Amino acid sequence: MCGGTLIHPKYVLTAAHCAVSVGGSLPSAVRLGDTDLNSAHDDHLAQQINIRKIIRHPLHRFARSYHDIALIELETEAPLSAAVFPACLWREDFVPNEPLRITGFGELEEAGGHSPTLQQGQVQLMDEVVCRTKLRANRKIPDGLLDSQFCASHETMDTCQGDSGGPIELRRVDLYDQEHPVVVGVTSFGTPCTNGSTGVYTKISSYIDWIEDETKENFSYLNSVQVDEVIVHPRYEPGNPTNDIALLKLSMYLKPNSTLKPICLEDTDTSQYPTYSFVFRSKLQSNIGNLRYSYHTKGVRRSFESCDDNVEESQICANNSLTILPGICQIDTGGPILSERIPQTAIPYLEGISGIQKEGCGGKLLGTNIEPHIKWIESVILKMQLEDVLIFTN
């Protein structure tokens, strides 16, 4: 038995040596969200999902303890819940010198049998020189420890047999004070499990590129992704708000989830609806004293009388009549202007793109209307799809 970490609804991170055949067959399923294997009290939270395939790092060899990292692709995506959710991956080159949490169902003592309940403990990063002294070159690590490995230990706690593949992690909070588990390593091997024993872990940051290449997913903290190309409207002229619209081609497909979904483009007559919704970015102070930004939508009445005579039909103009404190709010250029449909719909509709707001969140708000540009948007996307897909015909 081995441990692992859900890092995406479709992928579990584990150790490569866990992909060894036992009795002629490879591991066939993973169990998520279960903290007590001998009890049914949390079975309603648990999920058991079949394994589609195990992807070992290409440099891993079973005769060695190097590059001991693998991905498990699941047959189906794991439904996310309070008990089952992905961990973040630590991307920095260094491992923080702070208490690190280890978890697993491994042995509580050498040859003592696996624990039926999920155990956790804290260990401390070990100095590299001290670690290399304790773990000298041998048959499994003939070149000694690599920079892609690190050691951690504690006087009374350590990972043991059965904990392989499980996480060693730290905790970090976001700007909303929500705590997130961040995996810094994968449990690989160690000295015999006694007081003061040493565990060796595969450093996650050394394999981020490989993980992203294999999964075709982005594991940035901010869910950011590289832009491959900016396609500007062919009739746009700098300084002229007409045709002020562009498309971004991303380097990676962003898979929709509970917090990331594509928007619909508004192609109907919206003059019947009294308001637009602009997305405002306001500055807030968190309870730990850090500045943060909060995004929220606010309906703004459609307005034609307050707009300049030279505003074209392909542009949006609204007037925010509320007097807002200076400097606490702004509208990001290029941000969405949402259609306030009546009755309201579950799926948001994009009516426009925010332009440069000279008066901040107060006063006149300008943007580009989407509807006149839908055919151009469709033509660009269709061209990209034809370039990316090989089509066989007679």
mmCIF file of C-alpha atoms in Angstrom:
data_model
loop_
_atom_site.group_PDB
_atom_site.id
_atom_site.type_symbol
_atom_site.label_atom_id
_atom_site.label_comp_id
_atom_site.label_asym_id
_atom_site.label_seq_id
_atom_site.Cartn_x
_atom_site.Cartn_y
_atom_site.Cartn_z
ATOM 1 C CA MET A 1 0.000 0.000 0.000
ATOM 2 C CA CYS A 2 1.163 3.529 -0.819
ATOM 3 C CA GLY A 3 -0.057 7.044 -0.219
ATOM 4 C CA GLY A 4 -0.652 9.857 -2.649
ATOM 5 C CA THR A 5 -1.938 13.390 -3.025
ATOM 6 C CA LEU A 6 -4.833 14.567 -5.164
ATOM 7 C CA ILE A 7 -3.472 17.538 -7.136
ATOM 8 C CA HIS A 8 -6.251 17.749 -9.756
ATOM 9 C CA PRO A 9 -9.665 16.055 -10.024
ATOM 10 C CA LYS A 10 -8.088 13.657 -12.548
ATOM 11 C CA TYR A 11 -4.564 13.183 -11.104
ATOM 12 C CA VAL A 12 -2.929 11.847 -7.939
ATOM 13 C CA LEU A 13 0.755 12.444 -7.187
ATOM 14 C CA THR A 14 2.713 9.534 -5.700
ATOM 15 C CA ALA A 15 6.132 7.825 -5.685
ATOM 16 C CA ALA A 16 7.313 6.003 -8.813
ATOM 17 C CA HIS A 17 8.396 2.937 -6.836
ATOM 18 C CA CYS A 18 4.729 2.475 -5.824
ATOM 19 C CA ALA A 19 4.004 1.440 -9.425
ATOM 20 C CA VAL A 20 5.686 -1.918 -8.875
ATOM 21 C CA SER A 21 3.730 -5.053 -9.723
ATOM 22 C CA VAL A 22 2.501 -7.028 -6.698
ATOM 23 C CA GLY A 23 1.425 -10.603 -7.397
ATOM 24 C CA GLY A 24 1.539 -9.916 -11.113
ATOM 25 C CA SER A 25 -0.763 -6.888 -11.117
ATOM 26 C CA LEU A 26 -0.320 -3.123 -10.714
ATOM 27 C CA PRO A 27 -2.393 -0.965 -8.333
ATOM 28 C CA SER A 28 -5.898 -0.692 -9.794
ATOM 29 C CA ALA A 29 -7.750 1.902 -7.667
ATOM 30 C CA VAL A 30 -7.266 4.844 -5.321
ATOM 31 C CA ARG A 31 -9.359 5.673 -2.266
ATOM 32 C CA LEU A 32 -9.922 9.332 -1.443
ATOM 33 C CA GLY A 33 -11.392 11.025 1.631
ATOM 34 C CA ASP A 34 -11.219 7.982 3.932
ATOM 35 C CA THR A 35 -9.384 8.516 7.227
ATOM 36 C CA ASP A 36 -10.333 5.239 8.954
ATOM 37 C CA LEU A 37 -10.048 2.083 6.862
ATOM 38 C CA ASN A 38 -11.558 -0.149 9.587
ATOM 39 C CA SER A 39 -14.659 1.963 10.162
ATOM 40 C CA ALA A 40 -17.645 2.947 8.066
ATOM 41 C CA HIS A 41 -18.270 6.230 9.903
ATOM 42 C CA ASP A 42 -16.692 8.338 7.149
ATOM 43 C CA ASP A 43 -17.469 6.072 4.188
ATOM 44 C CA HIS A 44 -20.091 8.563 2.973
ATOM 45 C CA LEU A 45 -17.201 10.991 2.373
ATOM 46 C CA ALA A 46 -14.920 8.455 0.719
ATOM 47 C CA GLN A 47 -14.490 7.840 -2.999
ATOM 48 C CA GLN A 48 -12.917 4.835 -4.698
ATOM 49 C CA ILE A 49 -11.892 5.479 -8.303
ATOM 50 C CA ASN A 50 -10.224 3.122 -10.744
ATOM 51 C CA ILE A 51 -6.813 3.963 -12.147
ATOM 52 C CA ARG A 52 -6.542 4.618 -15.882
ATOM 53 C CA LYS A 53 -2.739 4.562 -15.910
ATOM 54 C CA ILE A 54 0.353 5.281 -13.832
ATOM 55 C CA ILE A 55 2.939 7.631 -15.355
ATOM 56 C CA ARG A 56 6.402 7.172 -13.828
ATOM 57 C CA HIS A 57 9.045 9.814 -14.346
ATOM 58 C CA PRO A 58 11.036 8.749 -17.439
ATOM 59 C CA LEU A 59 14.348 8.802 -15.524
ATOM 60 C CA HIS A 60 13.134 6.579 -12.690
ATOM 61 C CA ARG A 61 14.579 3.070 -12.362
ATOM 62 C CA PHE A 62 13.300 0.565 -9.815
ATOM 63 C CA ALA A 63 16.881 -0.342 -8.918
ATOM 64 C CA ARG A 64 17.531 3.252 -7.805
ATOM 65 C CA SER A 65 15.848 5.793 -5.526
ATOM 66 C CA TYR A 66 16.249 8.739 -7.897
ATOM 67 C CA HIS A 67 13.392 10.617 -9.637
ATOM 68 C CA ASP A 68 10.979 8.746 -7.407
ATOM 69 C CA ILE A 69 7.819 10.483 -8.549
ATOM 70 C CA ALA A 70 4.778 9.399 -10.559
ATOM 71 C CA LEU A 71 1.316 10.552 -11.600
ATOM 72 C CA ILE A 72 -1.813 8.443 -11.352
ATOM 73 C CA GLU A 73 -4.423 9.295 -13.967
ATOM 74 C CA LEU A 74 -7.900 8.385 -12.742
ATOM 75 C CA GLU A 75 -10.603 6.767 -14.865
ATOM 76 C CA THR A 76 -13.035 9.542 -13.902
ATOM 77 C CA GLU A 77 -12.638 12.904 -12.235
ATOM 78 C CA ALA A 78 -13.042 12.934 -8.465
ATOM 79 C CA PRO A 79 -16.046 15.023 -7.374
ATOM 80 C CA LEU A 80 -14.660 17.730 -5.082
ATOM 81 C CA SER A 81 -16.048 18.150 -1.580
ATOM 82 C CA ALA A 82 -15.037 19.223 1.917
ATOM 83 C CA ALA A 83 -13.260 15.849 2.303
ATOM 84 C CA VAL A 84 -11.770 15.571 -1.199
ATOM 85 C CA PHE A 85 -10.024 18.542 -2.724
ATOM 86 C CA PRO A 86 -6.692 19.110 -4.525
ATOM 87 C CA ALA A 87 -3.567 20.304 -2.761
ATOM 88 C CA CYS A 88 -1.331 23.049 -4.127
ATOM 89 C CA LEU A 89 2.215 22.324 -5.320
ATOM 90 C CA TRP A 90 5.224 24.208 -3.915
ATOM 91 C CA ARG A 91 6.989 25.781 -6.901
ATOM 92 C CA GLU A 92 9.940 27.471 -5.174
ATOM 93 C CA ASP A 93 13.470 26.011 -5.482
ATOM 94 C CA PHE A 94 13.989 25.972 -1.708
ATOM 95 C CA VAL A 95 12.205 23.958 0.977
ATOM 96 C CA PRO A 96 11.227 26.262 3.872
ATOM 97 C CA ASN A 97 13.016 25.589 7.152
ATOM 98 C CA GLU A 98 9.861 25.249 9.220
ATOM 99 C CA PRO A 99 7.784 22.389 10.634
ATOM 100 C CA LEU A 100 6.541 20.188 7.788
ATOM 101 C CA ARG A 101 3.526 17.911 8.064
ATOM 102 C CA ILE A 102 3.674 14.227 7.070
ATOM 103 C CA THR A 103 0.638 11.952 6.683
ATOM 104 C CA GLY A 104 -0.007 8.323 5.850
ATOM 105 C CA PHE A 105 -1.355 4.901 6.802
ATOM 106 C CA GLY A 106 2.110 3.416 7.197
ATOM 107 C CA GLU A 107 3.608 1.350 10.000
ATOM 108 C CA LEU A 108 3.719 2.955 13.447
ATOM 109 C CA GLU A 109 6.880 1.007 14.166
ATOM 110 C CA GLU A 110 9.271 -1.140 12.167
ATOM 111 C CA ALA A 111 7.448 -4.314 10.993
ATOM 112 C CA GLY A 112 4.413 -3.298 13.041
ATOM 113 C CA GLY A 113 1.799 -3.462 10.294
ATOM 114 C CA HIS A 114 -0.057 -0.635 8.596
ATOM 115 C CA SER A 115 -2.164 1.782 10.633
ATOM 116 C CA PRO A 116 -5.922 1.566 9.907
ATOM 117 C CA THR A 117 -6.326 5.292 10.619
ATOM 118 C CA LEU A 118 -4.645 8.186 8.860
ATOM 119 C CA GLN A 119 -1.677 9.347 10.923
ATOM 120 C CA GLN A 120 0.032 12.710 10.812
ATOM 121 C CA GLY A 121 3.097 14.238 12.386
ATOM 122 C CA GLN A 122 5.587 17.069 12.106
ATOM 123 C CA VAL A 123 9.180 16.865 10.994
ATOM 124 C CA GLN A 124 11.876 19.454 10.398
ATOM 125 C CA LEU A 125 13.991 20.033 7.314
ATOM 126 C CA MET A 126 17.459 18.556 7.817
ATOM 127 C CA ASP A 127 20.649 20.333 6.804
ATOM 128 C CA GLU A 128 21.927 18.969 3.470
ATOM 129 C CA VAL A 129 25.440 18.279 4.778
ATOM 130 C CA VAL A 130 24.121 16.409 7.813
ATOM 131 C CA CYS A 131 21.735 14.429 5.615
ATOM 132 C CA ARG A 132 24.456 13.399 3.165
ATOM 133 C CA THR A 133 26.575 12.283 6.115
ATOM 134 C CA LYS A 134 23.766 10.070 7.453
ATOM 135 C CA LEU A 135 22.858 8.694 4.014
ATOM 136 C CA ARG A 136 26.081 7.882 2.235
ATOM 137 C CA ALA A 137 26.234 6.523 -1.312
ATOM 138 C CA ASN A 138 24.962 2.953 -1.607
ATOM 139 C CA ARG A 139 23.419 0.630 -4.175
ATOM 140 C CA LYS A 140 20.127 2.567 -4.258
ATOM 141 C CA ILE A 141 21.773 6.015 -4.323
ATOM 142 C CA PRO A 142 25.213 5.397 -5.892
ATOM 143 C CA ASP A 143 25.708 9.135 -6.535
ATOM 144 C CA GLY A 144 24.557 10.162 -3.085
ATOM 145 C CA LEU A 145 21.553 12.437 -2.706
ATOM 146 C CA LEU A 146 20.606 14.714 -5.603
ATOM 147 C CA ASP A 147 19.479 18.344 -5.449
ATOM 148 C CA SER A 148 15.996 17.049 -6.318
ATOM 149 C CA GLN A 149 15.856 15.263 -2.938
ATOM 150 C CA PHE A 150 15.768 16.506 0.641
ATOM 151 C CA CYS A 151 15.723 15.054 4.144
ATOM 152 C CA ALA A 152 13.534 15.711 7.163
ATOM 153 C CA SER A 153 13.467 14.191 10.636
ATOM 154 C CA HIS A 154 12.180 14.455 14.207
ATOM 155 C CA GLU A 155 13.178 12.920 17.514
ATOM 156 C CA THR A 156 10.030 10.801 17.733
ATOM 157 C CA MET A 157 8.195 11.050 14.354
ATOM 158 C CA ASP A 158 8.986 9.914 10.818
ATOM 159 C CA THR A 159 7.426 8.318 7.760
ATOM 160 C CA CYS A 160 7.689 4.531 7.603
ATOM 161 C CA GLN A 161 6.822 1.528 5.437
ATOM 162 C CA GLY A 162 3.434 2.150 3.776
ATOM 163 C CA ASP A 163 3.790 5.931 3.789
ATOM 164 C CA SER A 164 5.642 5.983 0.449
ATOM 165 C CA GLY A 165 4.103 8.308 -2.122
ATOM 166 C CA GLY A 166 2.343 10.370 0.518
ATOM 167 C CA PRO A 167 2.879 14.095 0.970
ATOM 168 C CA ILE A 168 5.181 16.168 3.091
ATOM 169 C CA GLU A 169 3.568 19.572 3.171
ATOM 170 C CA LEU A 170 3.325 23.006 4.707
ATOM 171 C CA ARG A 171 0.371 25.332 5.143
ATOM 172 C CA ARG A 172 -0.111 28.755 3.579
ATOM 173 C CA VAL A 173 -2.980 31.271 3.678
ATOM 174 C CA ASP A 174 -4.315 33.312 0.777
ATOM 175 C CA LEU A 175 -5.391 36.959 0.863
ATOM 176 C CA TYR A 176 -8.760 35.894 2.252
ATOM 177 C CA ASP A 177 -7.105 34.126 5.206
ATOM 178 C CA GLN A 178 -8.087 30.688 3.874
ATOM 179 C CA GLU A 179 -5.514 28.006 4.698
ATOM 180 C CA HIS A 180 -4.253 25.733 1.904
ATOM 181 C CA PRO A 181 -2.097 22.566 2.049
ATOM 182 C CA VAL A 182 0.970 22.945 -0.161
ATOM 183 C CA VAL A 183 2.934 19.794 -1.048
ATOM 184 C CA VAL A 184 6.725 20.298 -1.003
ATOM 185 C CA GLY A 185 7.730 16.660 -1.403
ATOM 186 C CA VAL A 186 6.754 13.032 -1.996
ATOM 187 C CA THR A 187 7.762 10.407 0.561
ATOM 188 C CA SER A 188 10.433 8.227 -1.065
ATOM 189 C CA PHE A 189 12.594 6.217 1.393
ATOM 190 C CA GLY A 190 14.569 6.598 4.614
ATOM 191 C CA THR A 191 16.515 5.004 7.414
ATOM 192 C CA PRO A 192 14.838 2.294 9.553
ATOM 193 C CA CYS A 193 11.849 3.662 11.484
ATOM 194 C CA THR A 194 13.134 4.374 14.992
ATOM 195 C CA ASN A 195 13.401 7.465 17.168
ATOM 196 C CA GLY A 196 15.478 10.035 15.309
ATOM 197 C CA SER A 197 15.235 8.256 11.938
ATOM 198 C CA THR A 198 15.504 10.229 8.704
ATOM 199 C CA GLY A 199 13.081 10.399 5.797
ATOM 200 C CA VAL A 200 14.081 11.244 2.231
ATOM 201 C CA TYR A 201 11.635 13.058 -0.021
ATOM 202 C CA THR A 202 11.423 13.889 -3.722
ATOM 203 C CA LYS A 203 11.382 17.673 -4.108
ATOM 204 C CA ILE A 204 8.241 18.760 -5.995
ATOM 205 C CA SER A 205 9.670 21.983 -7.432
ATOM 206 C CA SER A 206 12.266 20.012 -9.416
ATOM 207 C CA TYR A 207 9.466 18.274 -11.334
ATOM 208 C CA ILE A 208 6.835 20.998 -11.864
ATOM 209 C CA ASP A 209 7.565 21.229 -15.600
ATOM 210 C CA TRP A 210 7.249 17.452 -16.009
ATOM 211 C CA ILE A 211 3.963 17.391 -14.057
ATOM 212 C CA GLU A 212 2.487 20.178 -16.172
ATOM 213 C CA ASP A 213 3.693 18.582 -19.413
ATOM 214 C CA GLU A 214 2.136 15.213 -18.557
ATOM 215 C CA THR A 215 -1.177 16.566 -17.269
ATOM 216 C CA LYS A 216 -1.478 19.507 -19.701
ATOM 217 C CA GLU A 217 -2.603 21.470 -16.670
ATOM 218 C CA ASN A 218 -1.346 24.603 -14.960
ATOM 219 C CA PHE A 219 -0.378 24.357 -11.279
ATOM 220 C CA SER A 220 0.403 28.000 -10.603
ATOM 221 C CA TYR A 221 -0.742 29.380 -7.252
ATOM 222 C CA LEU A 222 -2.858 31.940 -9.121
ATOM 223 C CA ASN A 223 -4.087 29.613 -11.847
ATOM 224 C CA SER A 224 -2.249 31.803 -14.327
ATOM 225 C CA VAL A 225 -1.210 30.579 -17.748
ATOM 226 C CA GLN A 226 1.153 31.828 -20.417
ATOM 227 C CA VAL A 227 -0.289 33.801 -23.338
ATOM 228 C CA ASP A 228 0.922 32.458 -26.696
ATOM 229 C CA GLU A 229 -0.619 35.107 -28.919
ATOM 230 C CA VAL A 230 -2.600 38.354 -28.758
ATOM 231 C CA ILE A 231 -5.049 38.761 -31.654
ATOM 232 C CA VAL A 232 -6.058 42.415 -31.946
ATOM 233 C CA HIS A 233 -9.115 43.414 -33.971
ATOM 234 C CA PRO A 234 -7.848 44.242 -37.505
ATOM 235 C CA ARG A 235 -9.624 47.633 -37.512
ATOM 236 C CA TYR A 236 -8.401 48.797 -34.124
ATOM 237 C CA GLU A 237 -6.340 52.000 -34.084
ATOM 238 C CA PRO A 238 -4.403 52.961 -30.933
ATOM 239 C CA GLY A 239 -6.007 55.900 -29.177
ATOM 240 C CA ASN A 240 -9.384 55.263 -30.825
ATOM 241 C CA PRO A 241 -11.930 53.440 -28.623
ATOM 242 C CA THR A 242 -13.684 51.970 -31.699
ATOM 243 C CA ASN A 243 -13.013 48.224 -32.167
ATOM 244 C CA ASP A 244 -11.074 48.191 -28.868
ATOM 245 C CA ILE A 245 -11.186 44.421 -28.526
ATOM 246 C CA ALA A 246 -8.674 41.564 -28.654
ATOM 247 C CA LEU A 247 -8.446 37.810 -28.011
ATOM 248 C CA LEU A 248 -5.743 35.995 -26.055
ATOM 249 C CA LYS A 249 -4.613 32.549 -27.190
ATOM 250 C CA LEU A 250 -3.445 30.609 -24.124
ATOM 251 C CA SER A 251 -0.607 28.107 -24.131
ATOM 252 C CA MET A 252 -2.652 25.630 -22.119
ATOM 253 C CA TYR A 253 -6.264 24.522 -22.050
ATOM 254 C CA LEU A 254 -7.960 25.682 -18.856
ATOM 255 C CA LYS A 255 -10.403 22.997 -17.861
ATOM 256 C CA PRO A 256 -13.683 24.325 -16.390
ATOM 257 C CA ASN A 257 -14.324 23.587 -12.721
ATOM 258 C CA SER A 258 -16.522 24.899 -9.909
ATOM 259 C CA THR A 259 -14.770 28.290 -9.915
ATOM 260 C CA LEU A 260 -13.617 28.566 -13.552
ATOM 261 C CA LYS A 261 -16.221 28.476 -16.303
ATOM 262 C CA PRO A 262 -16.518 30.033 -19.776
ATOM 263 C CA ILE A 263 -18.957 32.893 -20.210
ATOM 264 C CA CYS A 264 -21.644 33.223 -22.881
ATOM 265 C CA LEU A 265 -21.520 36.041 -25.438
ATOM 266 C CA GLU A 266 -24.564 38.308 -25.490
ATOM 267 C CA ASP A 267 -26.055 38.418 -29.006
ATOM 268 C CA THR A 268 -29.573 39.687 -28.281
ATOM 269 C CA ASP A 269 -31.078 43.169 -28.032
ATOM 270 C CA THR A 270 -30.278 44.303 -24.489
ATOM 271 C CA SER A 271 -31.873 47.755 -24.622
ATOM 272 C CA GLN A 272 -34.885 46.249 -22.833
ATOM 273 C CA TYR A 273 -32.773 45.627 -19.728
ATOM 274 C CA PRO A 274 -32.294 48.709 -17.506
ATOM 275 C CA THR A 275 -28.759 47.986 -16.253
ATOM 276 C CA TYR A 276 -25.355 46.552 -17.042
ATOM 277 C CA SER A 277 -23.119 44.927 -14.422
ATOM 278 C CA PHE A 278 -19.570 46.235 -14.256
ATOM 279 C CA VAL A 279 -16.944 44.266 -12.304
ATOM 280 C CA PHE A 280 -15.346 46.512 -9.708
ATOM 281 C CA ARG A 281 -12.055 45.846 -7.909
ATOM 282 C CA SER A 282 -12.070 47.343 -4.433
ATOM 283 C CA LYS A 283 -9.296 47.522 -1.867
ATOM 284 C CA LEU A 284 -9.970 45.837 1.462
ATOM 285 C CA GLN A 285 -7.949 45.332 4.619
ATOM 286 C CA SER A 286 -7.734 41.750 5.847
ATOM 287 C CA ASN A 287 -7.742 40.899 9.532
ATOM 288 C CA ILE A 288 -4.024 40.116 9.385
ATOM 289 C CA GLY A 289 -3.245 43.595 8.129
ATOM 290 C CA ASN A 290 -2.470 42.755 4.502
ATOM 291 C CA LEU A 291 -3.993 44.704 1.633
ATOM 292 C CA ARG A 292 -6.189 42.605 -0.609
ATOM 293 C CA TYR A 293 -8.554 43.159 -3.513
ATOM 294 C CA SER A 294 -12.162 42.061 -3.679
ATOM 295 C CA TYR A 295 -13.961 41.687 -6.999
ATOM 296 C CA HIS A 296 -17.702 42.222 -7.134
ATOM 297 C CA THR A 297 -20.319 43.226 -9.653
ATOM 298 C CA LYS A 298 -22.516 46.297 -9.492
ATOM 299 C CA GLY A 299 -25.452 47.186 -11.689
ATOM 300 C CA VAL A 300 -25.133 50.526 -13.484
ATOM 301 C CA ARG A 301 -28.046 52.090 -15.339
ATOM 302 C CA ARG A 302 -27.856 52.312 -19.092
ATOM 303 C CA SER A 303 -27.364 55.882 -20.112
ATOM 304 C CA PHE A 304 -27.301 57.661 -23.436
ATOM 305 C CA GLU A 305 -27.944 61.282 -22.519
ATOM 306 C CA SER A 306 -24.808 61.529 -20.360
ATOM 307 C CA CYS A 307 -22.533 60.140 -23.075
ATOM 308 C CA ASP A 308 -20.585 62.131 -25.624
ATOM 309 C CA ASP A 309 -22.089 62.619 -29.057
ATOM 310 C CA ASN A 310 -19.179 60.737 -30.636
ATOM 311 C CA VAL A 311 -19.896 57.462 -28.799
ATOM 312 C CA GLU A 312 -20.703 54.906 -31.490
ATOM 313 C CA GLU A 313 -23.310 52.176 -31.482
ATOM 314 C CA SER A 314 -20.565 49.568 -31.088
ATOM 315 C CA GLN A 315 -19.600 51.088 -27.749
ATOM 316 C CA ILE A 316 -21.164 50.936 -24.295
ATOM 317 C CA CYS A 317 -21.693 54.006 -22.188
ATOM 318 C CA ALA A 318 -23.124 54.057 -18.664
ATOM 319 C CA ASN A 319 -23.186 56.557 -15.842
ATOM 320 C CA ASN A 320 -22.452 55.543 -12.267
ATOM 321 C CA SER A 321 -24.372 58.077 -10.225
ATOM 322 C CA LEU A 322 -23.022 56.886 -6.856
ATOM 323 C CA THR A 323 -20.389 59.095 -5.241
ATOM 324 C CA ILE A 324 -17.543 56.747 -4.321
ATOM 325 C CA LEU A 325 -14.619 57.398 -1.974
ATOM 326 C CA PRO A 326 -11.556 58.238 -4.085
ATOM 327 C CA GLY A 327 -8.973 55.494 -4.553
ATOM 328 C CA ILE A 328 -10.878 52.555 -3.028
ATOM 329 C CA CYS A 329 -12.189 51.153 -6.280
ATOM 330 C CA GLN A 330 -11.229 50.685 -9.896
ATOM 331 C CA ILE A 331 -12.427 48.905 -13.023
ATOM 332 C CA ASP A 332 -9.774 46.879 -14.831
ATOM 333 C CA THR A 333 -9.367 47.756 -18.499
ATOM 334 C CA GLY A 334 -10.404 44.707 -20.509
ATOM 335 C CA GLY A 335 -12.617 43.420 -17.708
ATOM 336 C CA PRO A 336 -16.156 42.136 -18.302
ATOM 337 C CA ILE A 337 -19.383 44.112 -18.605
ATOM 338 C CA LEU A 338 -22.198 41.674 -17.890
ATOM 339 C CA SER A 339 -25.710 41.719 -19.252
ATOM 340 C CA GLU A 340 -28.382 42.055 -16.541
ATOM 341 C CA ARG A 341 -30.939 39.765 -18.168
ATOM 342 C CA ILE A 342 -34.512 39.697 -16.924
ATOM 343 C CA PRO A 343 -35.295 37.146 -15.666
ATOM 344 C CA GLN A 344 -31.791 36.443 -14.404
ATOM 345 C CA THR A 345 -29.916 33.421 -15.751
ATOM 346 C CA ALA A 346 -27.526 31.042 -13.999
ATOM 347 C CA ILE A 347 -24.934 31.524 -16.752
ATOM 348 C CA PRO A 348 -23.494 35.036 -17.039
ATOM 349 C CA TYR A 349 -23.621 36.774 -20.420
ATOM 350 C CA LEU A 350 -20.800 39.014 -21.577
ATOM 351 C CA GLU A 351 -22.178 42.190 -23.120
ATOM 352 C CA GLY A 352 -19.014 44.226 -23.339
ATOM 353 C CA ILE A 353 -15.361 44.840 -22.504
ATOM 354 C CA SER A 354 -14.375 47.694 -20.188
ATOM 355 C CA GLY A 355 -12.347 50.460 -21.756
ATOM 356 C CA ILE A 356 -10.057 52.972 -20.061
ATOM 357 C CA GLN A 357 -12.014 54.638 -17.261
ATOM 358 C CA LYS A 358 -10.740 58.179 -16.839
ATOM 359 C CA GLU A 359 -12.949 58.782 -13.799
ATOM 360 C CA GLY A 360 -12.319 55.468 -11.986
ATOM 361 C CA CYS A 361 -15.487 53.806 -10.690
ATOM 362 C CA GLY A 362 -17.437 57.059 -10.564
ATOM 363 C CA GLY A 363 -18.967 59.015 -13.405
ATOM 364 C CA LYS A 364 -19.035 57.857 -16.999
ATOM 365 C CA LEU A 365 -18.128 54.227 -17.723
ATOM 366 C CA LEU A 366 -17.105 53.225 -21.255
ATOM 367 C CA GLY A 367 -16.624 49.914 -23.006
ATOM 368 C CA THR A 368 -16.789 47.948 -26.264
ATOM 369 C CA ASN A 369 -20.003 46.167 -27.171
ATOM 370 C CA ILE A 370 -19.482 42.445 -27.908
ATOM 371 C CA GLU A 371 -22.407 41.816 -30.279
ATOM 372 C CA PRO A 372 -20.999 43.604 -33.399
ATOM 373 C CA HIS A 373 -17.762 41.589 -33.030
ATOM 374 C CA ILE A 374 -19.131 38.053 -32.508
ATOM 375 C CA LYS A 375 -18.561 36.997 -36.137
ATOM 376 C CA TRP A 376 -14.928 38.131 -35.902
ATOM 377 C CA ILE A 377 -14.485 36.230 -32.624
ATOM 378 C CA GLU A 378 -15.966 33.077 -34.155
ATOM 379 C CA SER A 379 -13.747 33.332 -37.243
ATOM 380 C CA VAL A 380 -10.587 33.595 -35.112
ATOM 381 C CA ILE A 381 -11.542 30.616 -32.929
ATOM 382 C CA LEU A 382 -12.520 28.499 -35.948
ATOM 383 C CA LYS A 383 -9.174 29.212 -37.610
ATOM 384 C CA MET A 384 -7.315 28.147 -34.439
ATOM 385 C CA GLN A 385 -9.318 24.932 -34.217
ATOM 386 C CA LEU A 386 -8.540 24.057 -37.837
ATOM 387 C CA GLU A 387 -4.836 24.701 -37.232
ATOM 388 C CA ASP A 388 -4.748 22.545 -34.092
ATOM 389 C CA VAL A 389 -6.775 19.571 -35.387
ATOM 390 C CA LEU A 390 -5.720 17.166 -38.140
ATOM 391 C CA ILE A 391 -8.727 16.380 -40.345
ATOM 392 C CA PHE A 392 -8.761 13.396 -42.739
ATOM 393 C CA THR A 393 -10.974 13.662 -45.824
ATOM 394 C CA ASN A 394 -11.446 11.849 -49.102
#
